[in-house]
Amino acid sequence: MEAYVTTDISSEGIATITFFHPSQNSLPSHILSLLAETIIQLSQNPITKIIILQSGGERTFCAGASFEELASIQTPEEGTHFFSGFANVINACRKSPILILGRVQGKAVGGGVGLAAATDYCFATQHASIRLSELLIGIGPFVVGPAIERKIGIAAFTQLTLNPSTFYSASWAKEKGLFAEVYDDIPTLDEGIRNFAHQLIQYNPEALKTLKKVFWETTEHWDSLLKERAAMSGTLVLSSHTQQAIANFKK
C-alpha cells in the first residue's frame, strides 16, 4: 500500500486527518509536507470545528523519521530541509486556531512522539508506548523537543532523551502529561475520542479559539527556534557516527 494523507469532515465539523506509510507510519518529507498543508487548509476551512490527527493501521502510531530519507541526505542544507518538515507540522498544529485531538493507537518513536505532543489533547491505547531513539543514531530530538518538553517537563524529557533504547509505557506518558486518556483497546479509544469531540463542538467556538491561544502562550518564537533546531539535526546527520548508525539500522 502506498503512503497517503487523507481528510474527512463530518457534517458537524469534525475533521479527521489520517496519515499512513507502509514502513510503520514513518515520515518522509512528502508526507510531512502534506500533513502541514492539510492542517493549515483544514484550519482555514470555516466548516472545521475540531481536528483529529491519527495514523492508519493498528500497531504503530508513528516510527518517526524515514530512515531511507535520512540515509540519502548529502548536505547540511538537505538535512535542514528534511528536519524542517517536522518543524512545519508542529508549527501548523501550534498556529491552528482549531483544537487538535491526537489518536495514538500504538507505539510512537522519535518524531512520532513529537507529533503526539503537538496536539492539544491526546488519547492513546495501553499499547502506545513511547521512545526517543535519536541518540542511538548520533543526533537528538532537537526539533520535536520543545513540543515534548512543553507537555511533560524538562525532567521527563531528559529521561526519555538519555534512555534512547527504552520504551516508556502509555501509563508513564499519561502520568507525565503527554496523554490525557489511555484506553484498553482501539474500539474504546475511538469511542472516547468521538464522545469528547462531540462534547467540544457544543461549546462556544470563539471560547475554544481563545483557549487555544492561551494554551500555546510563550511559543511565539517557535518559527525561528524550530528552524534553528532543524539545522542542528541537519548537520549532525552527516557525521560519520550517524552515517554508520543509520547503515546498521537499515541492515
Coordinates of N, CA and C in Angstrom, one line a residue:
M1 N 0.8 -1.2 0.0 CA 0.0 0.0 0.0 C 0.9 1.2 0.0
E2 N 0.5 2.2 -0.8 CA 1.2 3.5 -0.9 C 1.0 4.4 0.3
A3 N 2.0 5.3 0.6 CA 1.8 6.3 1.7 C 0.7 7.3 1.3
Y4 N 0.0 7.8 2.3 CA -1.0 8.8 2.0 C -1.3 9.7 3.2
V5 N -1.9 10.8 2.9 CA -2.6 11.7 3.9 C -4.0 11.9 3.4
T6 N -5.0 11.6 4.2 CA -6.4 11.8 3.8 C -7.1 12.6 4.8
T7 N -8.2 13.2 4.4 CA -9.0 14.0 5.3 C -10.5 13.6 5.1
D8 N -11.2 13.8 6.2 CA -12.7 13.5 6.2 C -13.3 14.5 7.2
I9 N -14.3 15.2 6.7 CA -15.0 16.2 7.6 C -16.5 15.8 7.7
S10 N -16.9 15.6 8.9 CA -18.3 15.2 9.2 C -19.2 16.4 9.0
S11 N -20.5 16.2 8.9 CA -21.4 17.3 8.8 C -21.4 18.2 10.0
E12 N -20.9 17.7 11.1 CA -20.8 18.5 12.3 C -19.6 19.3 12.5
G13 N -18.7 19.1 11.5 CA -17.4 19.9 11.5 C -16.3 19.3 12.2
I14 N -16.3 17.9 12.4 CA -15.2 17.2 13.0 C -14.4 16.7 11.8
A15 N -13.2 17.2 11.7 CA -12.2 16.9 10.6 C -11.2 15.9 11.1
T16 N -11.1 14.8 10.4 CA -10.1 13.8 10.7 C -9.0 13.7 9.7
I17 N -7.8 13.8 10.1 CA -6.6 13.7 9.2 C -6.0 12.3 9.5
T18 N -5.8 11.5 8.5 CA -5.1 10.2 8.7 C -3.9 10.2 7.8
F19 N -2.8 9.8 8.4 CA -1.5 9.6 7.6 C -1.1 8.2 7.7
F20 N -0.4 7.7 6.6 CA 0.0 6.3 6.6 C 1.3 6.2 5.8
H21 N 2.1 5.3 6.2 CA 3.3 4.9 5.4 C 3.5 3.4 5.7
P22 N 3.8 2.6 4.7 CA 4.0 1.2 4.9 C 5.1 0.8 5.8
S23 N 6.1 1.7 6.0 CA 7.2 1.4 6.9 C 6.8 2.0 8.3
Q24 N 5.9 1.3 9.0 CA 5.5 1.6 10.3 C 5.1 3.1 10.5
N25 N 4.4 3.7 9.5 CA 4.0 5.0 9.5 C 5.2 6.0 9.8
S26 N 6.3 5.7 9.2 CA 7.4 6.6 9.3 C 7.1 7.8 8.4
L27 N 7.9 8.9 8.6 CA 7.6 10.2 8.0 C 8.7 10.7 7.0
P28 N 8.5 10.5 5.7 CA 9.4 11.1 4.7 C 8.9 12.5 4.5
S29 N 9.8 13.3 3.7 CA 9.5 14.7 3.5 C 8.1 14.9 2.9
H30 N 7.7 14.1 1.9 CA 6.5 14.4 1.2 C 5.3 14.2 2.1
I31 N 5.3 13.3 3.1 CA 4.2 13.1 4.0 C 4.2 14.2 5.0
L32 N 5.4 14.6 5.5 CA 5.4 15.8 6.4 C 4.9 17.0 5.8
S33 N 5.2 17.2 4.5 CA 4.7 18.4 3.8 C 3.2 18.4 3.7
L34 N 2.7 17.2 3.3 CA 1.2 17.0 3.1 C 0.5 17.2 4.5
L35 N 1.1 16.7 5.5 CA 0.5 16.9 6.9 C 0.4 18.4 7.2
A36 N 1.5 19.1 7.1 CA 1.5 20.5 7.4 C 0.4 21.3 6.6
E37 N 0.4 21.0 5.3 CA -0.5 21.7 4.4 C -2.0 21.3 4.7
T38 N -2.2 20.1 5.0 CA -3.6 19.7 5.4 C -4.1 20.3 6.7
I39 N -3.2 20.4 7.7 CA -3.6 21.0 8.9 C -3.9 22.5 8.7
I40 N -3.1 23.2 7.9 CA -3.3 24.6 7.6 C -4.6 24.8 6.8
Q41 N -4.9 23.9 5.8 CA -6.1 24.1 5.0 C -7.3 23.8 5.8
L42 N -7.3 22.8 6.6 CA -8.5 22.5 7.4 C -8.7 23.6 8.5
S43 N -7.6 24.1 9.0 CA -7.8 25.2 10.0 C -8.4 26.4 9.4
Q44 N -8.2 26.6 8.1 CA -8.8 27.8 7.4 C -10.2 27.6 6.9
N45 N -10.6 26.3 7.0 CA -12.0 26.0 6.5 C -13.0 26.4 7.5
P46 N -14.0 27.2 7.2 CA -15.0 27.7 8.1 C -15.9 26.6 8.7
I47 N -15.9 25.4 8.0 CA -16.7 24.3 8.5 C -16.0 23.6 9.7
T48 N -14.7 23.6 9.7 CA -14.0 22.8 10.7 C -14.1 23.4 12.1
K49 N -14.5 22.5 13.0 CA -14.7 22.9 14.4 C -13.7 22.2 15.3
I50 N -13.3 21.0 15.0 CA -12.3 20.2 15.7 C -11.5 19.4 14.7
I51 N -10.2 19.2 15.0 CA -9.4 18.3 14.1 C -8.9 17.1 14.9
I52 N -9.0 15.9 14.3 CA -8.5 14.7 14.9 C -7.3 14.3 14.1
L53 N -6.1 14.1 14.7 CA -5.0 13.6 13.9 C -4.7 12.2 14.3
Q54 N -4.6 11.3 13.3 CA -4.4 9.9 13.5 C -3.6 9.3 12.4
S55 N -3.2 8.0 12.6 CA -2.5 7.3 11.6 C -3.2 6.0 11.2
G56 N -2.9 5.5 10.1 CA -3.6 4.3 9.6 C -2.9 3.0 10.3
G57 N -3.6 1.9 10.2 CA -3.1 0.7 10.8 C -3.4 0.6 12.3
E58 N -3.0 -0.5 12.9 CA -3.4 -0.8 14.3 C -2.2 -0.9 15.2
R59 N -1.0 -1.1 14.7 CA 0.1 -1.5 15.6 C 1.0 -0.3 16.0
T60 N 1.4 0.5 15.0 CA 2.3 1.6 15.3 C 1.7 3.0 14.9
F61 N 1.7 3.9 15.8 CA 1.2 5.2 15.5 C 2.2 5.9 14.5
C62 N 3.5 6.0 14.9 CA 4.4 6.6 14.0 C 5.8 6.2 14.4
A63 N 6.6 5.7 13.5 CA 8.0 5.3 13.8 C 9.0 6.5 13.6
G64 N 8.5 7.7 13.4 CA 9.4 8.8 13.3 C 10.0 9.1 11.9
A65 N 11.2 9.6 11.9 CA 11.8 10.0 10.6 C 12.0 8.8 9.7
S66 N 11.9 9.0 8.4 CA 12.2 7.9 7.4 C 13.7 7.6 7.3
F67 N 14.1 6.4 7.7 CA 15.5 6.1 7.6 C 16.0 6.1 6.2
E68 N 15.1 5.7 5.2 CA 15.5 5.8 3.8 C 16.0 7.2 3.4
E69 N 15.2 8.1 3.9 CA 15.5 9.5 3.5 C 16.7 10.0 4.3
L70 N 16.8 9.7 5.6 CA 17.9 10.1 6.4 C 19.2 9.6 5.7
A71 N 19.2 8.4 5.2 CA 20.4 7.8 4.6 C 20.8 8.5 3.3
S72 N 19.9 9.2 2.7 CA 20.1 9.8 1.4 C 20.6 11.2 1.5
I73 N 20.6 11.8 2.7 CA 21.0 13.2 2.9 C 22.5 13.3 2.6
Q74 N 22.8 14.3 1.8 CA 24.2 14.5 1.4 C 24.8 15.8 1.9
T75 N 24.0 16.8 2.2 CA 24.5 18.1 2.6 C 23.7 18.6 3.8
P76 N 24.3 19.6 4.5 CA 23.6 20.2 5.7 C 22.3 20.8 5.3
E77 N 22.3 21.4 4.1 CA 21.1 22.0 3.6 C 20.0 21.0 3.4
E78 N 20.3 19.9 2.8 CA 19.3 18.8 2.6 C 18.8 18.3 4.0
G79 N 19.8 18.2 5.0 CA 19.4 17.7 6.3 C 18.5 18.7 7.0
T80 N 18.8 20.0 6.9 CA 17.9 21.0 7.4 C 16.5 21.0 6.8
H81 N 16.5 20.9 5.5 CA 15.2 20.8 4.8 C 14.4 19.6 5.3
F82 N 15.0 18.5 5.5 CA 14.3 17.3 5.9 C 13.7 17.5 7.3
F83 N 14.5 18.0 8.3 CA 14.1 18.1 9.6 C 13.1 19.3 9.8
S84 N 13.2 20.2 8.8 CA 12.2 21.3 8.9 C 10.8 20.8 8.6
G85 N 10.7 19.7 8.0 CA 9.4 19.1 7.8 C 8.7 18.8 9.1
F86 N 9.4 18.3 10.1 CA 8.8 18.2 11.4 C 8.5 19.5 12.0
A87 N 9.4 20.5 11.9 CA 9.1 21.8 12.4 C 7.8 22.4 11.8
N88 N 7.6 22.2 10.5 CA 6.4 22.8 9.8 C 5.1 22.1 10.4
V89 N 5.2 20.8 10.6 CA 4.0 20.2 11.1 C 3.7 20.7 12.6
I90 N 4.7 20.7 13.4 CA 4.5 21.2 14.8 C 4.0 22.6 14.8
N91 N 4.6 23.5 13.9 CA 4.1 24.9 13.9 C 2.7 25.0 13.3
A92 N 2.4 24.1 12.4 CA 1.0 24.2 11.8 C 0.0 23.8 12.9
C93 N 0.3 22.8 13.8 CA -0.5 22.5 14.9 C -0.6 23.6 15.9
R94 N 0.5 24.2 16.2 CA 0.6 25.3 17.2 C -0.2 26.5 16.7
K95 N -0.1 26.9 15.5 CA -0.7 28.1 15.0 C -2.2 27.9 14.5
S96 N -2.6 26.7 14.4 CA -4.0 26.4 14.1 C -4.9 27.0 15.1
P97 N -6.0 27.7 14.7 CA -6.9 28.2 15.7 C -7.9 27.2 16.2
I98 N -7.8 26.0 15.6 CA -8.7 24.9 15.9 C -8.0 23.9 16.9
L99 N -8.7 23.4 17.9 CA -8.2 22.4 18.8 C -7.9 21.1 18.0
I100 N -6.8 20.5 18.3 CA -6.4 19.3 17.6 C -6.3 18.1 18.6
L101 N -7.1 17.1 18.4 CA -7.1 15.9 19.2 C -6.2 14.9 18.6
G102 N -5.3 14.2 19.4 CA -4.4 13.2 18.9 C -5.0 11.8 19.2
R103 N -4.8 10.9 18.3 CA -5.3 9.5 18.5 C -4.1 8.6 18.3
V104 N -3.5 8.1 19.3 CA -2.3 7.3 19.3 C -2.6 5.8 19.6
Q105 N -2.8 5.0 18.6 CA -3.3 3.7 18.8 C -2.2 2.6 19.1
G106 N -0.9 3.0 18.9 CA 0.2 2.1 19.1 C 1.5 2.9 19.3
K107 N 2.6 2.2 19.2 CA 3.9 2.8 19.6 C 4.2 4.1 18.8
A108 N 4.9 5.0 19.5 CA 5.4 6.2 18.9 C 6.8 6.4 19.2
V109 N 7.6 6.6 18.1 CA 9.1 6.7 18.3 C 9.5 8.0 17.7
G110 N 10.5 8.7 18.3 CA 11.1 9.9 17.8 C 10.1 11.0 17.4
G111 N 10.1 11.3 16.1 CA 9.2 12.3 15.6 C 7.8 12.0 15.9
G112 N 7.4 10.7 16.0 CA 6.1 10.3 16.3 C 5.6 10.8 17.7
V113 N 6.6 10.8 18.7 CA 6.3 11.4 20.0 C 6.1 12.9 19.9
G114 N 6.9 13.5 19.0 CA 6.7 15.0 18.8 C 5.4 15.3 18.2
L115 N 4.9 14.5 17.3 CA 3.6 14.7 16.7 C 2.5 14.6 17.7
A116 N 2.6 13.6 18.6 CA 1.6 13.5 19.6 C 1.6 14.7 20.6
A117 N 2.8 15.2 20.9 CA 2.9 16.3 21.8 C 2.4 17.6 21.2
A118 N 2.4 17.7 19.8 CA 2.0 18.9 19.1 C 0.4 19.0 19.1
T119 N -0.3 17.9 19.4 CA -1.7 18.0 19.5 C -2.1 18.7 20.9
D120 N -3.3 19.2 20.9 CA -3.8 19.9 22.1 C -4.2 18.9 23.2
Y121 N -4.8 17.8 22.8 CA -5.3 16.8 23.8 C -5.2 15.5 23.2
C122 N -4.5 14.6 23.8 CA -4.1 13.3 23.1 C -4.6 12.1 23.8
F123 N -5.3 11.2 23.0 CA -5.8 10.0 23.5 C -4.9 8.8 23.0
A124 N -4.8 7.7 23.8 CA -4.0 6.6 23.4 C -4.6 5.3 23.9
T125 N -4.0 4.2 23.4 CA -4.3 2.9 24.0 C -3.2 2.5 24.9
Q126 N -3.4 1.4 25.6 CA -2.3 0.9 26.5 C -1.1 0.4 25.8
H127 N -1.3 0.2 24.5 CA -0.1 -0.2 23.7 C 0.7 0.9 23.1
A128 N 0.4 2.1 23.5 CA 1.1 3.3 22.9 C 2.3 3.7 23.7
S129 N 3.3 2.8 23.8 CA 4.5 3.1 24.5 C 5.3 4.1 23.6
I130 N 6.2 4.8 24.2 CA 6.9 5.9 23.5 C 8.4 5.7 23.7
R131 N 9.2 6.2 22.7 CA 10.6 6.2 22.8 C 11.2 7.3 22.0
L132 N 12.2 8.0 22.6 CA 13.0 8.9 21.8 C 14.4 8.3 21.5
S133 N 14.5 7.8 20.3 CA 15.6 6.9 19.9 C 16.7 7.7 19.2
E134 N 16.6 9.0 19.1 CA 17.5 9.8 18.3 C 19.0 9.7 18.7
L135 N 19.3 9.6 19.9 CA 20.7 9.5 20.4 C 21.3 8.2 19.9
L136 N 20.6 7.2 19.6 CA 21.1 5.9 19.1 C 21.8 6.1 17.8
I137 N 21.3 7.1 17.0 CA 21.9 7.3 15.7 C 22.8 8.6 15.7
G138 N 23.1 9.1 16.8 CA 24.1 10.2 16.9 C 23.5 11.6 16.7
I139 N 22.1 11.7 16.8 CA 21.5 13.1 16.8 C 20.7 13.2 18.1
G140 N 19.8 14.1 18.1 CA 19.0 14.3 19.3 C 17.6 14.8 18.9
P141 N 16.7 14.7 19.8 CA 15.3 15.2 19.4 C 15.2 16.7 19.5
F142 N 16.0 17.3 18.7 CA 16.1 18.8 18.7 C 14.8 19.5 18.3
V143 N 14.3 19.1 17.1 CA 13.1 19.8 16.6 C 11.9 19.5 17.4
V144 N 11.7 18.2 17.7 CA 10.4 17.9 18.5 C 10.6 18.2 19.9
G145 N 11.8 18.4 20.4 CA 12.0 18.6 21.8 C 11.1 19.7 22.5
P146 N 11.0 20.9 21.9 CA 10.2 21.9 22.5 C 8.7 21.5 22.8
A147 N 8.2 20.8 21.8 CA 6.8 20.3 21.9 C 6.7 19.3 23.0
I148 N 7.6 18.4 23.1 CA 7.6 17.3 24.1 C 7.8 17.9 25.5
E149 N 8.8 18.7 25.6 CA 9.1 19.3 26.9 C 8.0 20.2 27.4
R150 N 7.3 20.9 26.5 CA 6.1 21.7 26.9 C 5.0 20.8 27.5
K151 N 4.9 19.6 27.1 CA 3.9 18.7 27.6 C 4.3 18.0 28.9
I152 N 5.5 17.5 28.9 CA 5.9 16.6 30.0 C 7.0 17.1 31.0
G153 N 7.5 18.3 30.6 CA 8.5 18.9 31.5 C 9.9 18.5 31.2
I154 N 10.9 19.3 31.6 CA 12.3 19.0 31.3 C 12.8 17.7 31.9
A155 N 12.4 17.4 33.1 CA 12.9 16.2 33.8 C 12.5 14.9 33.0
A156 N 11.2 14.8 32.7 CA 10.8 13.6 31.9 C 11.3 13.6 30.5
F157 N 11.5 14.8 29.9 CA 12.1 14.9 28.6 C 13.5 14.4 28.6
T158 N 14.2 14.8 29.6 CA 15.6 14.4 29.8 C 15.7 12.9 30.0
Q159 N 14.8 12.3 30.8 CA 14.8 10.9 31.0 C 14.6 10.1 29.7
L160 N 13.6 10.6 28.9 CA 13.3 10.0 27.6 C 14.5 10.1 26.7
T161 N 15.1 11.3 26.6 CA 16.2 11.5 25.6 C 17.4 10.7 25.9
L162 N 17.8 10.6 27.2 CA 19.0 9.9 27.6 C 18.9 8.4 27.8
N163 N 17.7 7.9 27.5 CA 17.5 6.4 27.5 C 16.9 6.1 26.2
P164 N 17.6 6.2 25.1 CA 17.0 6.1 23.7 C 16.6 4.6 23.4
S165 N 17.1 3.6 24.1 CA 16.7 2.3 23.9 C 15.4 1.8 24.6
T166 N 15.0 2.7 25.5 CA 13.9 2.3 26.4 C 12.5 2.8 25.9
F167 N 11.6 1.9 25.8 CA 10.2 2.2 25.6 C 9.5 2.5 26.9
Y168 N 8.9 3.7 27.1 CA 8.2 4.0 28.3 C 6.7 3.8 28.0
S169 N 6.0 3.2 29.0 CA 4.6 2.8 28.8 C 3.7 4.0 28.6
A170 N 2.5 3.6 28.1 CA 1.4 4.6 27.9 C 1.0 5.2 29.2
S171 N 1.0 4.4 30.3 CA 0.6 4.9 31.6 C 1.7 5.9 32.1
W172 N 3.0 5.6 31.8 CA 4.0 6.6 32.1 C 3.8 7.9 31.4
A173 N 3.5 7.8 30.1 CA 3.2 9.0 29.3 C 2.0 9.8 29.8
K174 N 1.0 9.1 30.2 CA -0.2 9.8 30.8 C 0.2 10.5 32.1
E175 N 0.9 9.8 32.9 CA 1.3 10.3 34.2 C 2.1 11.6 34.0
K176 N 2.9 11.7 33.0 CA 3.8 12.8 32.7 C 3.0 13.9 31.9
G177 N 1.9 13.6 31.4 CA 1.1 14.7 30.7 C 1.0 14.6 29.2
L178 N 1.7 13.7 28.6 CA 1.6 13.6 27.1 C 0.2 13.1 26.7
F179 N -0.3 12.0 27.3 CA -1.6 11.5 27.0 C -2.6 12.0 28.1
A180 N -3.8 12.4 27.7 CA -4.8 12.8 28.6 C -5.6 11.6 29.1
E181 N -5.8 10.6 28.1 CA -6.6 9.4 28.4 C -5.9 8.2 27.8
V182 N -6.0 7.1 28.5 CA -5.4 5.8 27.9 C -6.5 4.7 28.0
Y183 N -6.8 4.1 26.9 CA -7.8 3.1 26.8 C -7.2 1.7 26.6
D184 N -8.1 0.7 26.9 CA -7.6 -0.7 26.8 C -7.4 -1.1 25.3
D185 N -8.2 -0.6 24.4 CA -8.1 -1.1 23.0 C -8.6 0.0 22.1
I186 N -8.5 -0.3 20.8 CA -8.8 0.7 19.8 C -10.3 1.1 19.8
P187 N -11.2 0.1 19.9 CA -12.6 0.5 19.9 C -13.0 1.5 21.0
T188 N -12.5 1.2 22.2 CA -12.8 2.1 23.3 C -12.1 3.5 23.1
L189 N -10.9 3.4 22.5 CA -10.2 4.7 22.2 C -11.0 5.5 21.3
D190 N -11.5 4.9 20.2 CA -12.3 5.7 19.2 C -13.6 6.2 19.8
E191 N -14.2 5.4 20.7 CA -15.4 5.9 21.3 C -15.1 7.1 22.2
G192 N -14.0 7.0 22.9 CA -13.6 8.1 23.8 C -13.4 9.4 23.0
I193 N -12.6 9.3 21.9 CA -12.3 10.5 21.1 C -13.6 11.0 20.5
R194 N -14.5 10.2 20.0 CA -15.7 10.6 19.4 C -16.6 11.3 20.4
N195 N -16.7 10.8 21.6 CA -17.5 11.4 22.6 C -17.0 12.8 23.0
F196 N -15.6 12.8 23.1 CA -15.0 14.1 23.6 C -15.1 15.2 22.5
A197 N -15.0 14.8 21.2 CA -15.1 15.7 20.1 C -16.5 16.3 20.0
H198 N -17.5 15.4 20.2 CA -18.9 15.8 20.2 C -19.2 16.8 21.4
Q199 N -18.6 16.5 22.5 CA -18.7 17.4 23.6 C -18.1 18.8 23.3
L200 N -17.0 18.8 22.7 CA -16.3 20.1 22.5 C -17.1 21.0 21.5
I201 N -17.7 20.4 20.5 CA -18.3 21.2 19.4 C -19.6 21.8 20.0
Q202 N -20.0 21.4 21.2 CA -21.2 22.1 21.8 C -20.8 23.4 22.4
Y203 N -19.5 23.7 22.6 CA -19.1 24.9 23.3 C -19.0 26.0 22.4
N204 N -18.9 27.2 22.9 CA -18.7 28.4 22.1 C -17.4 28.3 21.3
P205 N -17.5 28.3 20.0 CA -16.2 28.2 19.2 C -15.2 29.3 19.4
E206 N -15.7 30.5 19.7 CA -14.8 31.6 20.0 C -14.0 31.4 21.3
A207 N -14.7 30.8 22.3 CA -14.1 30.5 23.5 C -13.0 29.4 23.3
L208 N -13.3 28.4 22.5 CA -12.3 27.4 22.2 C -11.1 28.0 21.5
K209 N -11.3 28.9 20.5 CA -10.2 29.5 19.8 C -9.3 30.4 20.7
T210 N -10.0 31.0 21.7 CA -9.3 31.9 22.6 C -8.4 31.0 23.6
L211 N -9.0 29.9 24.0 CA -8.3 28.9 24.8 C -7.1 28.4 24.1
K212 N -7.2 28.1 22.8 CA -6.1 27.6 22.0 C -4.9 28.5 22.1
K213 N -5.2 29.8 22.0 CA -4.2 30.8 22.1 C -3.5 30.8 23.5
V214 N -4.3 30.7 24.5 CA -3.8 30.6 25.9 C -2.9 29.4 26.1
F215 N -3.4 28.3 25.6 CA -2.6 27.0 25.7 C -1.2 27.1 25.2
W216 N -1.1 27.9 24.1 CA 0.2 28.0 23.4 C 1.0 29.3 23.6
E217 N 0.6 30.0 24.7 CA 1.3 31.2 25.0 C 2.8 30.9 25.3
T218 N 3.6 31.8 25.0 CA 5.1 31.7 25.2 C 5.8 30.9 24.1
T219 N 5.1 30.5 23.1 CA 5.7 29.7 22.0 C 5.8 30.5 20.7
E220 N 5.6 31.8 20.8 CA 5.5 32.6 19.6 C 6.8 32.6 18.8
H221 N 7.9 32.3 19.5 CA 9.3 32.3 18.8 C 9.6 31.0 18.2
W222 N 8.7 30.0 18.2 CA 9.0 28.7 17.6 C 9.3 28.6 16.1
D223 N 8.7 29.6 15.4 CA 9.1 29.6 13.9 C 10.6 29.6 13.7
S224 N 11.2 30.5 14.5 CA 12.7 30.6 14.3 C 13.4 29.5 15.1
L225 N 12.9 29.2 16.3 CA 13.5 28.2 17.2 C 13.6 26.8 16.5
L226 N 12.5 26.4 15.9 CA 12.5 25.1 15.3 C 13.3 25.0 14.0
K227 N 13.4 26.1 13.3 CA 14.3 26.2 12.2 C 15.8 26.0 12.6
E228 N 16.1 26.7 13.7 CA 17.5 26.5 14.3 C 17.7 25.1 14.7
R229 N 16.7 24.5 15.3 CA 16.9 23.1 15.8 C 17.0 22.1 14.6
A230 N 16.3 22.4 13.5 CA 16.4 21.6 12.3 C 17.8 21.7 11.7
A231 N 18.4 22.8 11.8 CA 19.8 23.0 11.3 C 20.8 22.2 12.1
M232 N 20.5 22.1 13.4 CA 21.3 21.2 14.3 C 21.3 19.8 13.9
S233 N 20.1 19.3 13.7 CA 19.9 17.9 13.3 C 20.5 17.7 11.9
G234 N 20.3 18.7 11.0 CA 20.7 18.6 9.6 C 22.2 18.5 9.5
T235 N 22.9 19.1 10.4 CA 24.4 19.0 10.4 C 24.9 17.7 11.0
L236 N 24.3 17.3 12.2 CA 24.7 16.1 12.9 C 24.4 14.8 12.1
V237 N 23.4 14.8 11.2 CA 23.0 13.6 10.5 C 24.1 13.2 9.5
L238 N 25.0 14.2 9.2 CA 26.1 13.9 8.2 C 27.4 13.4 8.9
S239 N 27.4 13.3 10.2 CA 28.6 12.9 10.9 C 28.8 11.4 10.6
S240 N 30.1 11.0 10.7 CA 30.4 9.6 10.4 C 29.7 8.6 11.4
H241 N 29.5 9.1 12.6 CA 28.9 8.3 13.7 C 27.4 8.0 13.2
T242 N 26.7 9.0 12.8 CA 25.3 8.9 12.4 C 25.2 8.1 11.1
Q243 N 26.1 8.3 10.2 CA 26.0 7.6 8.9 C 26.2 6.1 9.1
Q244 N 27.1 5.7 10.0 CA 27.3 4.3 10.3 C 26.1 3.7 11.0
A245 N 25.6 4.5 12.0 CA 24.4 4.0 12.7 C 23.2 3.8 11.9
I246 N 23.0 4.7 10.9 CA 21.9 4.6 10.0 C 22.0 3.3 9.1
A247 N 23.3 3.1 8.7 CA 23.6 2.0 7.8 C 23.3 0.7 8.6
N248 N 23.7 0.7 9.9 CA 23.5 -0.5 10.7 C 22.0 -0.8 11.0
F249 N 21.2 0.3 11.2 CA 19.8 0.2 11.4 C 19.1 -0.4 10.1
K250 N 19.5 0.1 9.0 CA 18.9 -0.4 7.7 C 19.2 -1.8 7.5
K251 N 20.3 -2.3 8.0 CA 20.6 -3.8 7.9 C 19.7 -4.6 8.7

